Short mmCIF file of C-alpha atoms in Angstrom, two decimals:
data_model
loop_
_atom_site.label_atom_id
_atom_site.label_comp_id
_atom_site.label_asym_id
_atom_site.label_seq_id
_atom_site.Cartn_x
_atom_site.Cartn_y
_atom_site.Cartn_z
CA MET A 197 103.59 158.38 -2.86
CA ALA A 198 104.72 159.83 0.30
CA PRO A 199 107.99 158.56 1.64
CA GLU A 200 106.63 157.49 5.16
CA ALA A 201 104.11 155.16 2.89
CA ARG A 202 107.01 153.90 0.68
CA ALA A 203 108.71 153.17 3.99
CA ASN A 204 105.94 151.00 5.65
CA SER A 205 104.95 149.09 2.60
CA PRO A 206 106.93 145.63 3.47
CA GLY A 207 105.12 145.72 6.77
CA LEU A 208 101.63 146.10 4.85
CA ALA A 209 102.68 143.30 2.78
CA ARG A 210 103.74 140.68 5.27
CA LEU A 211 100.28 141.91 7.40
CA ALA A 212 98.33 141.01 3.94
CA PHE A 213 99.99 137.96 3.27
CA GLY A 214 99.10 136.68 6.99
CA VAL A 215 95.58 137.57 6.97
CA ILE A 216 95.31 135.51 3.66
CA ALA A 217 96.99 132.33 5.00
CA LEU A 218 94.86 132.47 8.15
CA ALA A 219 91.60 132.42 5.92
CA TRP A 220 93.06 129.41 3.75
CA SER A 221 93.46 127.68 7.18
CA LEU A 222 90.18 128.35 8.29
CA ALA A 223 88.62 127.26 4.96
CA SER A 224 90.41 123.79 5.10
CA VAL A 225 89.47 123.49 8.51
CA ASP A 226 85.63 123.74 7.27
CA ALA A 227 86.26 121.64 4.28
CA ALA A 228 87.70 119.09 6.69
CA ALA A 229 84.39 119.41 9.34
CA ALA A 230 82.11 119.08 6.26
CA ARG A 231 83.72 116.10 4.86
CA HIS A 232 83.71 114.58 8.48
CA ALA A 233 80.15 115.38 9.00
CA ARG A 234 78.95 113.70 5.89
CA SER A 235 80.69 110.46 6.56
CA GLN A 236 79.07 109.95 9.83
CA ARG A 237 75.49 110.42 7.89
CA PRO A 238 73.96 107.04 7.13
CA SER A 239 73.95 106.18 3.69
CA PRO A 240 70.58 105.80 2.04
CA PRO A 241 69.62 102.35 1.46
CA SER A 242 70.30 100.69 -1.86
CA PRO A 243 67.32 99.61 -4.03
CA PRO A 244 66.80 96.05 -4.49
CA VAL A 245 68.17 94.05 -7.48
CA ARG A 246 65.59 93.62 -9.87
CA HIS A 247 65.57 90.22 -11.49
CA LEU A 248 64.63 89.39 -14.81
CA PRO A 249 60.88 88.69 -15.28
CA TYR A 250 61.49 85.49 -17.36
CA PRO A 251 64.73 83.60 -15.82
CA GLU A 252 66.61 81.36 -18.36
CA LEU A 253 65.56 77.67 -16.67
CA GLU A 254 66.86 74.48 -18.18
CA LEU A 255 64.34 72.60 -20.31
CA PRO A 256 63.95 68.76 -19.80
CA PHE A 257 65.06 68.19 -23.12
CA GLN A 258 64.63 69.78 -26.71
CA VAL A 259 63.90 68.07 -29.92
CA SER A 260 64.89 70.09 -33.10
CA GLY A 261 62.00 71.33 -34.98
CA GLY A 262 59.84 69.50 -32.87
CA GLN A 263 56.76 70.31 -30.33
CA TYR A 264 55.65 68.09 -27.42
CA ALA A 265 53.06 67.78 -24.97
CA PRO A 266 52.64 65.67 -21.76
CA VAL A 267 49.67 63.11 -22.06
CA ALA A 268 47.89 60.80 -19.94
CA TRP A 269 48.08 56.87 -20.73
CA SER A 270 44.19 56.86 -20.83
CA GLU A 271 44.41 59.56 -23.65
CA ILE A 272 46.25 57.24 -25.98
CA ALA A 273 44.10 55.37 -28.25
CA GLY A 274 44.70 51.60 -28.43
CA TRP A 275 47.27 51.75 -25.74
CA SER A 276 45.17 49.25 -23.49
CA GLU A 277 45.00 46.95 -26.55
CA ASP A 278 48.26 46.62 -27.59
CA ASP A 279 50.54 43.46 -27.07
CA HIS A 280 52.94 44.99 -24.82
CA LEU A 281 55.00 41.91 -24.21
CA ALA A 282 56.41 41.83 -27.82
CA ALA A 283 57.31 45.23 -27.64
CA TYR A 284 58.84 44.82 -24.46
CA LYS A 285 61.10 41.87 -26.36
CA ALA A 286 61.83 44.07 -28.66
CA PHE A 287 62.98 47.00 -26.20
CA ARG A 288 64.86 44.42 -24.05
CA ILE A 289 66.99 43.85 -27.24
CA SER A 290 67.76 47.44 -27.97
CA CYS A 291 68.75 47.55 -23.97
CA ARG A 292 71.59 45.11 -24.50
CA PRO A 293 74.29 48.10 -25.72
CA ILE A 294 72.30 50.55 -23.95
CA ALA A 295 72.99 48.90 -20.63
CA ALA A 296 76.53 48.48 -21.15
CA GLN A 297 77.26 52.24 -21.98
CA GLN A 298 79.88 53.50 -19.84
CA LYS A 299 80.48 56.72 -21.33
CA PRO A 300 77.47 59.37 -22.30
CA PRO A 301 77.00 59.50 -26.15
CA ALA A 302 79.18 61.61 -28.20
CA ASP A 303 76.32 63.68 -29.90
CA PRO A 304 73.96 64.91 -27.46
CA LYS A 305 70.44 64.07 -28.06
CA ALA A 306 66.97 65.01 -26.63
CA LEU A 307 67.06 61.55 -23.99
CA GLY A 308 70.83 61.33 -23.77
CA ALA A 309 71.68 58.82 -21.74
CA SER A 310 68.38 58.55 -19.93
CA LEU A 311 67.34 55.15 -21.28
CA ARG A 312 70.04 53.46 -19.11
CA ASP A 313 68.11 53.57 -15.87
CA PRO A 314 64.99 51.70 -17.51
CA CYS A 315 67.11 49.35 -19.74
CA ARG A 316 69.22 48.10 -16.48
CA VAL A 317 65.98 47.03 -14.48
CA ALA A 318 64.56 45.38 -17.84
CA LYS A 319 67.86 43.57 -18.27
CA GLY A 320 67.14 41.52 -15.20
CA LEU A 321 63.58 41.52 -15.60
CA GLU A 322 62.20 38.43 -17.51
CA LEU A 323 58.48 38.89 -18.44
CA SER A 324 56.11 36.56 -19.59
CA ASP A 325 52.54 38.37 -19.24
CA GLY A 326 51.40 41.48 -21.30
CA ALA A 327 49.90 43.01 -18.35
CA LYS A 328 53.29 43.48 -16.52
CA ALA A 329 55.08 44.33 -19.47
CA LYS A 330 52.30 47.36 -19.63
CA ALA A 331 52.83 47.96 -15.90
CA PHE A 332 56.76 48.27 -16.84
CA PHE A 333 56.31 50.76 -19.60
CA GLU A 334 53.87 53.06 -17.54
CA GLU A 335 56.23 52.56 -14.27
CA HIS A 336 59.43 53.94 -15.99
CA PHE A 337 58.28 55.92 -19.14
CA LEU A 338 56.01 59.30 -19.52
CA PRO A 339 53.96 59.95 -22.56
CA VAL A 340 54.69 62.69 -24.74
CA ARG A 341 52.91 63.53 -27.83
CA ILE A 342 55.18 64.58 -30.51
CA SER A 343 55.08 66.23 -33.85
CA ARG A 344 57.02 68.35 -36.20
CA LEU A 345 56.56 72.33 -35.37
CA GLY A 346 53.40 73.65 -36.50
CA GLU A 347 51.65 69.94 -37.27
CA GLY A 348 49.61 67.62 -35.37
CA GLU A 349 50.77 64.40 -36.90
CA GLY A 350 53.80 62.53 -38.37
CA PHE A 351 54.48 60.61 -41.32
CA VAL A 352 55.32 57.02 -41.57
CA THR A 353 56.58 54.54 -44.55
CA GLY A 354 57.71 50.88 -44.69
CA TYR A 355 60.79 48.97 -45.36
CA TYR A 356 61.38 45.32 -45.79
CA GLU A 357 64.43 42.98 -46.47
CA PRO A 358 64.32 41.85 -49.98
CA ILE A 359 64.99 38.19 -51.10
CA VAL A 360 66.51 38.31 -54.36
CA ASP A 361 68.23 35.60 -56.56
CA GLY A 362 71.95 35.80 -57.13
CA SER A 363 75.27 33.97 -57.89
CA ARG A 364 78.83 34.10 -56.78
CA THR A 365 80.00 34.08 -60.37
CA GLU A 366 79.22 36.52 -62.97
CA ASN A 367 77.25 34.49 -65.97
CA GLU A 368 74.75 35.45 -68.52
CA VAL A 369 71.74 35.31 -66.10
CA TYR A 370 73.38 36.78 -63.25
CA LYS A 371 75.44 39.86 -64.21
CA VAL A 372 74.70 42.83 -61.76
CA PRO A 373 77.33 43.29 -59.12
CA VAL A 374 76.79 43.68 -55.81
CA TYR A 375 79.76 45.77 -54.65
CA ARG A 376 81.46 46.07 -51.23
CA ARG A 377 83.03 49.39 -50.01
CA PRO A 378 86.02 50.47 -52.50
CA SER A 379 89.29 51.05 -50.44
CA ASN A 380 89.67 54.50 -52.18
CA LEU A 381 86.31 55.62 -50.80
CA PHE A 382 87.28 58.23 -48.17
CA VAL A 383 84.74 60.05 -45.50
CA ARG A 384 86.48 62.70 -42.82
CA GLY A 385 86.69 61.58 -39.37
CA THR A 386 86.44 57.60 -40.48
CA THR A 387 88.73 55.28 -41.13
CA GLN A 388 88.75 52.02 -43.49
CA GLY A 389 88.37 49.91 -40.57
CA SER A 390 85.00 51.55 -39.27
CA VAL A 391 82.11 49.31 -39.77
CA GLY A 392 79.25 51.02 -41.68
CA LEU A 393 80.34 54.62 -42.60
CA PRO A 394 77.59 57.56 -42.26
CA ASN A 395 74.34 57.23 -44.60
CA LYS A 396 74.87 61.08 -45.09
CA GLY A 397 77.45 63.41 -45.98
CA GLN A 398 80.20 64.15 -48.27
CA VAL A 399 82.29 61.14 -49.77
CA PHE A 400 85.32 61.60 -51.31
CA ARG A 401 87.80 59.69 -53.79
CA LYS A 402 91.14 59.66 -53.06
CA ILE A 403 93.77 60.09 -55.69
CA GLY A 404 97.42 59.92 -54.68
CA ARG A 405 97.53 61.07 -50.73
CA ARG A 406 96.04 64.06 -50.54
CA LYS A 407 93.93 64.78 -53.57
CA LEU A 408 90.15 64.29 -52.99
CA VAL A 409 87.36 64.44 -55.51
CA PRO A 410 83.37 63.57 -55.63
CA TYR A 411 82.90 60.00 -55.33
CA TYR A 412 81.48 58.28 -58.69
CA ASP A 413 77.73 58.67 -58.95
CA ARG A 414 75.15 55.80 -60.21
CA ALA A 415 75.76 56.21 -63.76
CA GLU A 416 79.49 56.10 -63.38
CA ILE A 417 79.41 52.82 -61.54
CA GLU A 418 76.97 51.25 -63.48
CA ASP A 419 79.09 51.68 -66.60
CA GLY A 420 82.07 49.98 -64.94
CA ALA A 421 83.86 52.66 -63.20
CA ILE A 422 85.15 50.25 -60.22
CA ALA A 423 84.41 46.98 -62.20
CA GLY A 424 87.37 44.28 -62.20
CA ARG A 425 88.96 45.50 -58.72
CA GLY A 426 87.75 42.60 -56.72
CA LEU A 427 84.91 44.30 -55.01
CA GLU A 428 81.93 42.11 -55.99
CA ILE A 429 80.24 40.01 -53.37
CA CYS A 430 77.86 38.57 -55.65
CA PHE A 431 76.00 39.22 -59.02
CA LEU A 432 71.87 39.42 -59.27
CA LYS A 433 69.53 39.53 -62.53
CA GLU A 434 68.25 42.81 -62.55
CA GLN A 435 69.63 46.22 -61.69
CA THR A 436 65.84 46.74 -60.33
CA ASP A 437 67.05 44.12 -57.68
CA LEU A 438 70.02 45.66 -56.81
CA LEU A 439 68.25 49.48 -56.60
CA PHE A 440 65.49 47.77 -54.47
CA SER A 441 68.22 46.37 -52.03
CA GLN A 442 69.80 49.45 -51.89
CA ILE A 443 67.01 51.32 -50.66
CA GLN A 444 65.92 49.03 -48.57
CA GLY A 445 69.44 48.61 -46.99
CA SER A 446 69.48 45.03 -46.84
CA ALA A 447 68.79 41.89 -48.84
CA ARG A 448 69.10 38.18 -49.00
CA VAL A 449 70.77 36.75 -51.94
CA SER A 450 69.67 33.02 -52.57
CA LEU A 451 72.71 31.80 -54.80
CA ASP A 452 72.09 29.35 -57.52
CA ASP A 453 74.14 26.71 -55.43
CA GLY A 454 71.43 26.71 -52.80
CA SER A 455 73.11 28.81 -50.18
CA THR A 456 72.33 32.13 -48.98
CA VAL A 457 74.28 35.39 -48.78
CA ARG A 458 73.14 38.19 -46.25
CA ILE A 459 74.15 41.77 -47.07
CA ASN A 460 73.78 44.85 -45.32
CA TYR A 461 74.53 48.68 -45.88
CA ASP A 462 78.24 49.67 -45.20
CA ALA A 463 78.74 53.12 -47.05
CA HIS A 464 77.37 55.56 -50.07
CA ASN A 465 78.92 57.34 -52.59
CA GLY A 466 77.94 60.69 -50.91
CA PHE A 467 75.29 61.61 -53.48
CA PRO A 468 71.31 62.73 -52.21
CA TYR A 469 68.94 59.98 -52.53
CA THR A 470 66.00 60.84 -55.16
CA ALA A 471 63.16 58.92 -54.98
CA VAL A 472 62.21 57.29 -58.31
CA GLY A 473 58.39 57.13 -57.34
CA ARG A 474 58.41 60.96 -56.90
CA ILE A 475 59.82 61.31 -60.29
CA LEU A 476 57.24 58.94 -62.06
CA ILE A 477 54.42 61.33 -60.20
CA GLU A 478 55.68 64.50 -61.31
CA ARG A 479 56.03 62.92 -64.87
CA ASN A 480 52.29 61.66 -64.49
CA ILE A 481 53.11 58.08 -65.04
CA ILE A 482 51.79 57.09 -62.03
CA PRO A 483 49.20 58.56 -59.89
CA LYS A 484 50.54 59.55 -56.34
CA ASP A 485 47.41 57.62 -54.64
CA GLN A 486 48.36 54.49 -56.66
CA MET A 487 52.07 55.02 -55.92
CA SER A 488 54.03 51.91 -54.28
CA MET A 489 57.24 50.05 -54.72
CA GLN A 490 55.35 46.94 -56.54
CA LYS A 491 53.88 49.89 -59.17
CA ILE A 492 57.66 50.89 -59.90
CA ARG A 493 58.85 47.36 -60.27
CA GLU A 494 56.01 46.71 -62.55
CA TRP A 495 56.59 49.97 -64.64
CA MET A 496 60.49 49.15 -64.69
CA GLU A 497 60.03 45.71 -65.91
CA GLN A 498 57.52 47.00 -68.81
CA ASN A 499 59.82 49.66 -69.83
CA PRO A 500 63.59 48.50 -69.56
CA ASN A 501 65.03 51.13 -71.99
CA GLU A 502 63.32 54.37 -69.76
CA ALA A 503 63.92 52.26 -66.48
CA ASP A 504 67.59 52.93 -67.10
CA GLU A 505 67.20 56.87 -67.36
CA LEU A 506 65.07 56.79 -64.53
CA ARG A 507 67.31 54.91 -62.25
CA ARG A 508 70.36 56.67 -62.78
CA GLN A 509 68.19 60.03 -61.61
CA ASN A 510 69.03 58.73 -58.22
CA LYS A 511 72.79 59.45 -58.18
CA SER A 512 72.93 57.85 -54.80
CA TYR A 513 74.61 54.48 -54.63
CA VAL A 514 74.89 51.81 -51.74
CA PHE A 515 77.72 49.52 -50.99
CA PHE A 516 77.24 46.35 -49.23
CA ARG A 517 79.30 44.26 -46.34
CA GLU A 518 78.45 40.50 -46.16
CA VAL A 519 77.28 39.48 -42.62
CA GLN A 520 76.89 36.30 -41.21
CA LEU A 521 73.51 35.53 -40.41
CA SER A 522 71.59 32.69 -40.92
CA ASP A 523 68.13 32.52 -42.80
CA LYS A 524 65.93 32.54 -39.53
CA ASP A 525 67.63 35.20 -38.50
CA GLU A 526 66.55 38.87 -38.94
CA ALA A 527 68.17 41.70 -40.58
CA VAL A 528 70.50 43.90 -37.92
CA GLY A 529 69.47 47.72 -37.87
CA ALA A 530 71.93 50.50 -37.68
CA GLN A 531 71.85 49.95 -33.85
CA GLY A 532 73.59 46.60 -34.41
CA VAL A 533 70.82 44.70 -32.94
CA PRO A 534 68.13 42.13 -35.12
CA LEU A 535 65.08 43.95 -35.80
CA THR A 536 61.91 42.55 -34.81
CA PRO A 537 59.10 42.60 -37.97
CA GLY A 538 56.05 44.87 -36.74
CA ARG A 539 57.83 46.28 -33.89
CA SER A 540 60.98 47.91 -35.15
CA ILE A 541 61.08 51.22 -36.66
CA ALA A 542 63.75 53.45 -38.25
CA VAL A 543 63.85 57.24 -36.90
CA ASP A 544 66.10 60.19 -37.45
CA LYS A 545 69.24 59.23 -35.45
CA ALA A 546 70.30 62.84 -35.38
CA LEU A 547 67.37 63.33 -33.02
CA HIS A 548 66.37 60.34 -31.48
CA VAL A 549 68.34 57.86 -29.34
CA TYR A 550 68.08 53.83 -30.61
CA GLY A 551 65.74 52.09 -28.07
CA THR A 552 63.12 54.94 -27.66
CA PRO A 553 59.87 53.39 -27.50
CA PHE A 554 57.22 55.39 -29.74
CA PHE A 555 53.56 54.47 -30.15
CA ILE A 556 52.30 54.96 -33.26
CA GLU A 557 48.35 55.34 -34.09
CA GLY A 558 46.86 55.80 -37.41
CA GLU A 559 44.80 53.86 -40.16
CA LEU A 560 47.17 52.16 -42.87
CA PRO A 561 46.73 50.09 -45.75
CA ILE A 562 47.51 46.70 -43.91
CA GLU A 563 45.49 44.54 -45.76
CA SER A 564 45.04 45.91 -48.99
CA GLU A 565 45.98 49.01 -50.88
CA LEU A 566 42.19 50.53 -50.12
CA SER A 567 41.82 49.20 -46.55
CA LYS A 568 42.27 51.61 -43.78
CA THR A 569 43.47 48.92 -40.82
CA PRO A 570 43.78 50.56 -37.42
CA PHE A 571 47.46 50.51 -36.36
CA ARG A 572 48.12 51.10 -32.73
CA ARG A 573 51.03 49.81 -31.76
CA LEU A 574 54.38 50.31 -29.61
CA MET A 575 57.40 50.28 -31.84
CA ILE A 576 61.09 50.67 -30.52
CA ALA A 577 63.66 52.90 -32.51
CA GLN A 578 66.41 50.76 -33.88
CA ASP A 579 67.22 51.65 -37.43
CA THR A 580 67.68 54.46 -39.30
CA GLY A 581 67.89 55.85 -43.24
CA SER A 582 68.53 58.90 -45.05
CA ALA A 583 65.61 59.89 -45.99
CA ILE A 584 64.04 59.49 -42.83
CA VAL A 585 64.18 63.08 -41.23
CA GLY A 586 62.05 64.90 -38.30
CA PRO A 587 61.04 64.21 -34.94
CA ALA A 588 57.94 62.65 -35.70
CA ARG A 589 58.86 60.59 -39.07
CA ALA A 590 59.49 56.83 -38.80
CA ASP A 591 60.18 53.86 -41.36
CA LEU A 592 58.12 50.62 -40.01
CA TYR A 593 60.13 47.36 -40.59
CA PHE A 594 58.03 44.58 -41.52
CA GLY A 595 60.38 41.63 -42.33
CA ALA A 596 61.31 39.82 -45.11
CA GLY A 597 60.00 38.53 -48.44
CA LEU A 598 57.36 39.36 -51.19
CA ASP A 599 54.49 39.77 -48.91
CA ALA A 600 56.18 42.19 -46.25
CA GLY A 601 57.38 44.28 -49.09
CA LYS A 602 53.93 44.74 -50.57
CA VAL A 603 52.93 45.71 -47.53
CA ALA A 604 55.73 47.96 -46.87
CA GLY A 605 55.77 49.29 -50.72
CA ARG A 606 52.16 51.11 -49.95
CA LEU A 607 52.75 52.86 -46.97
CA ARG A 608 53.08 56.61 -47.27
CA HIS A 609 50.41 57.82 -44.50
CA ASN A 610 50.32 60.21 -41.38
CA ALA A 611 50.18 58.92 -38.12
CA ARG A 612 49.94 59.93 -34.46
CA PHE A 613 53.43 60.02 -32.71
CA VAL A 614 53.68 59.34 -28.66
CA MET A 615 57.28 59.31 -27.69
CA LEU A 616 57.84 57.34 -24.39
CA VAL A 617 60.21 59.53 -22.04
CA PRO A 618 61.96 58.26 -18.95
CA LYS A 619 60.85 59.57 -15.88
CA SER A 620 64.14 60.96 -14.92
CA LEU A 621 63.16 63.51 -17.74
CA ASP A 622 60.12 65.03 -16.47
CA PRO A 623 58.48 67.55 -18.67
CA GLY A 624 55.71 68.39 -16.24
CA GLU A 625 57.73 68.71 -13.38
CA ARG A 626 59.99 71.38 -15.20
CA GLY A 627 57.30 73.12 -16.60
CA ARG A 628 55.69 73.81 -13.07
CA LYS A 629 58.83 75.74 -12.37
CA MET A 630 58.60 77.87 -15.69
CA PRO A 631 57.36 81.87 -14.91
CA VAL A 632 54.13 82.67 -15.69
CA PRO A 633 53.30 85.59 -18.39
CA ASP A 634 52.59 88.99 -17.28
CA PRO A 635 48.64 89.63 -17.14
CA ARG A 636 46.87 90.23 -20.19
CA PRO A 637 46.22 94.39 -20.18
CA SER A 638 42.35 95.28 -19.84
CA ALA A 639 40.22 95.98 -23.09
CA GLN A 640 40.43 99.74 -22.45
CA ILE A 641 44.25 99.84 -21.99
CA ALA A 642 44.78 97.74 -25.44
CA LYS A 643 42.04 100.21 -27.65
CA LEU A 644 44.40 102.94 -26.37
CA PHE A 645 47.48 101.18 -27.36
CA PRO A 646 46.78 99.17 -30.53
CA GLN A 647 49.18 96.76 -31.50
CA THR A 648 49.84 96.94 -35.39
CA ASP A 649 51.96 94.71 -37.65
CA PRO A 650 53.55 96.95 -40.10
CA LEU A 651 54.06 94.25 -42.71
CA LYS A 652 50.67 93.15 -42.44
CA ASN A 653 49.29 96.70 -42.30
CA PRO A 654 51.66 98.87 -44.57
CA ALA A 655 49.11 101.75 -45.03
CA ARG A 656 49.21 102.69 -41.44
CA GLN A 657 52.45 102.34 -41.15
CA PRO A 658 54.24 103.82 -44.21
CA ASP A 659 58.05 103.68 -44.74
CA VAL A 660 60.50 106.70 -44.40
CA THR A 661 61.92 107.43 -47.71
CA ALA A 662 65.74 107.81 -47.43
CA ALA A 663 65.72 110.80 -50.25
CA THR A 664 63.51 113.34 -48.47
CA ASN A 665 63.69 111.91 -44.75
CA ALA A 666 59.97 111.96 -44.66
CA ARG A 667 56.74 109.69 -45.14
CA PRO A 668 55.05 109.69 -48.13
CA ALA A 669 51.88 110.98 -47.98
CA ALA A 670 48.86 108.68 -48.07
CA PRO A 671 45.39 109.50 -49.16
CA ALA A 672 43.04 109.60 -46.39
CA ALA A 673 40.71 106.55 -46.40
CA THR A 674 36.85 107.24 -46.16
CA PRO A 675 35.19 105.08 -43.87
CA PRO A 676 32.15 103.23 -44.60
CA ALA A 677 28.64 105.23 -43.91
CA THR A 678 27.65 102.39 -41.66
CA ALA A 679 30.85 101.84 -39.53
CA PRO A 680 30.43 103.25 -36.05
CA ALA A 681 32.78 106.04 -34.69
CA PRO A 682 35.44 104.50 -32.33
CA ALA A 683 34.44 105.33 -28.60
CA VAL A 684 38.25 105.61 -27.78
CA GLN A 685 40.77 107.46 -30.25
CA ALA A 686 43.83 106.00 -30.46
CA VAL A 687 47.12 107.59 -29.50
CA VAL A 688 49.28 108.02 -32.45
CA ALA A 689 52.84 109.00 -31.73
CA THR A 690 54.37 111.70 -33.86
CA PRO A 691 57.23 110.08 -35.94
CA VAL A 692 60.96 111.06 -34.85
CA PRO A 693 62.49 112.58 -38.23
CA LEU A 694 65.76 110.72 -38.89
CA PRO A 695 69.15 113.11 -38.76
CA GLU A 696 70.80 114.67 -41.63
CA PRO A 697 73.13 112.40 -43.05
CA ARG A 698 76.85 113.50 -41.92
CA PRO A 699 78.58 115.30 -44.59
CA LYS A 700 81.46 113.32 -45.93
CA VAL A 701 84.72 115.41 -45.00
CA GLU A 702 88.17 113.97 -46.77
CA ALA A 703 90.73 113.62 -44.21
CA VAL A 704 93.63 115.92 -44.93
CA SER A 705 97.22 114.56 -44.18
CA PRO A 706 99.57 116.79 -42.12
CA HIS A 707 102.08 118.79 -43.56
CA PRO A 708 105.39 116.66 -43.65
CA ARG A 709 107.06 119.70 -41.83
CA HIS A 710 104.34 119.67 -38.77
CA LEU A 711 105.49 115.88 -38.64
CA ARG A 712 109.13 116.48 -38.05
CA ARG A 713 108.36 119.22 -35.87
CA TYR A 714 105.99 116.96 -33.88
CA ARG A 715 108.98 114.21 -33.60
CA HIS A 716 111.31 116.69 -32.63
CA ARG A 717 108.84 117.99 -29.51
CA ARG A 718 108.68 114.44 -28.34
#
């Protein structure tokens, strides 16, 4: 380079830097102007929020495992001909504890506390006319036909209060003890002072302070596992009398001194109930169409040795408590109110609320074993039982004594159930707010996109094999010669191949020296 050029190089460098700085400043000004212009532009309108096509709405009530549909009063066969005054009197008995409730029930159920409104009205309404009683139910309730999911009818059985002979002291005639609840019987969540323990669930026997084991079964108790502990309320003649008293949940014991002892269910030993009648049917001893409690009793009396073995197949055992009732008083149900013969029923307490009216309609053998007597009656749920399970399942109470036992013992029949729902829970009104499904596609669109079920038609939807990642070849089906060709060819999507499995690479632990270097760098 010439000496003059080297001498002028610092000035040229300063000039070049000035030009670059001026260019950067102009670029920043242009960028700021562009950002300002963009900020002044109106923003495009945001798309409307799209709501779900089927919003989740709270149903009026839900019965687990059940289905229901509102019906009109005129559609209920036999509704107008029933004795509504008798049903109203039974309903008012259930309303005593319901109207006095201050807190909602601990276990949420379908009707919840909705019965309090009609019960408070009935509490101050003394009726003596059947027409007015009928008008009361129609004014405060809505009829809903109910059944188990997928079924059209429910199922009913019968129960009664046995009257058996007994004695306060054990002797050669009366030697079968009726036990009260033992002190070492333990149920979680309850205390010894609880009146009436649950009739389902686990029951334990306390050993010491902490050890819990299953309680004695029927065979062990009959062999004397809890004998001699002062638990005997009274003594009966036969084990069959005790068995039937335990099945019914209560009994009237006519003592040899002329007095009467009333006993009610108080606890059980934790084993599930096994129906001895079902065992007799399975062993082909008694035909199913002839099964009744009377038939079971007759067979046990004629076969005492086999009866012991059969009875012990039912490991469940019931303990009783003595209740202060006169001979004229009816048995007390699980609701804590006296039962009404022909109007009280036992229901599944896990689903239904005590006091709920049910209209039951069917053809039942009331007059005789072969008769089909029309049974169309409004009943009130006031009791429960371990074998009463389901939304349309009821045990009809027929009273006390031998005649009531004969009628109750031959009932194992289907019937139709209508549950009376308080108007505060109107399923029809809530149903009007439910969204309507999208309209069905046209027939032409449905042919273009056929809906197939791979479980029902596996030949058209072959599985993908894991080994080859391909569908197995299926032989082409030859259509019949008479089958017409389809008008529209169905579109078949090409299956998407599954990705290759990722190779398994073992993790390589870093060299200790690298770890040291890493720690040193940090």
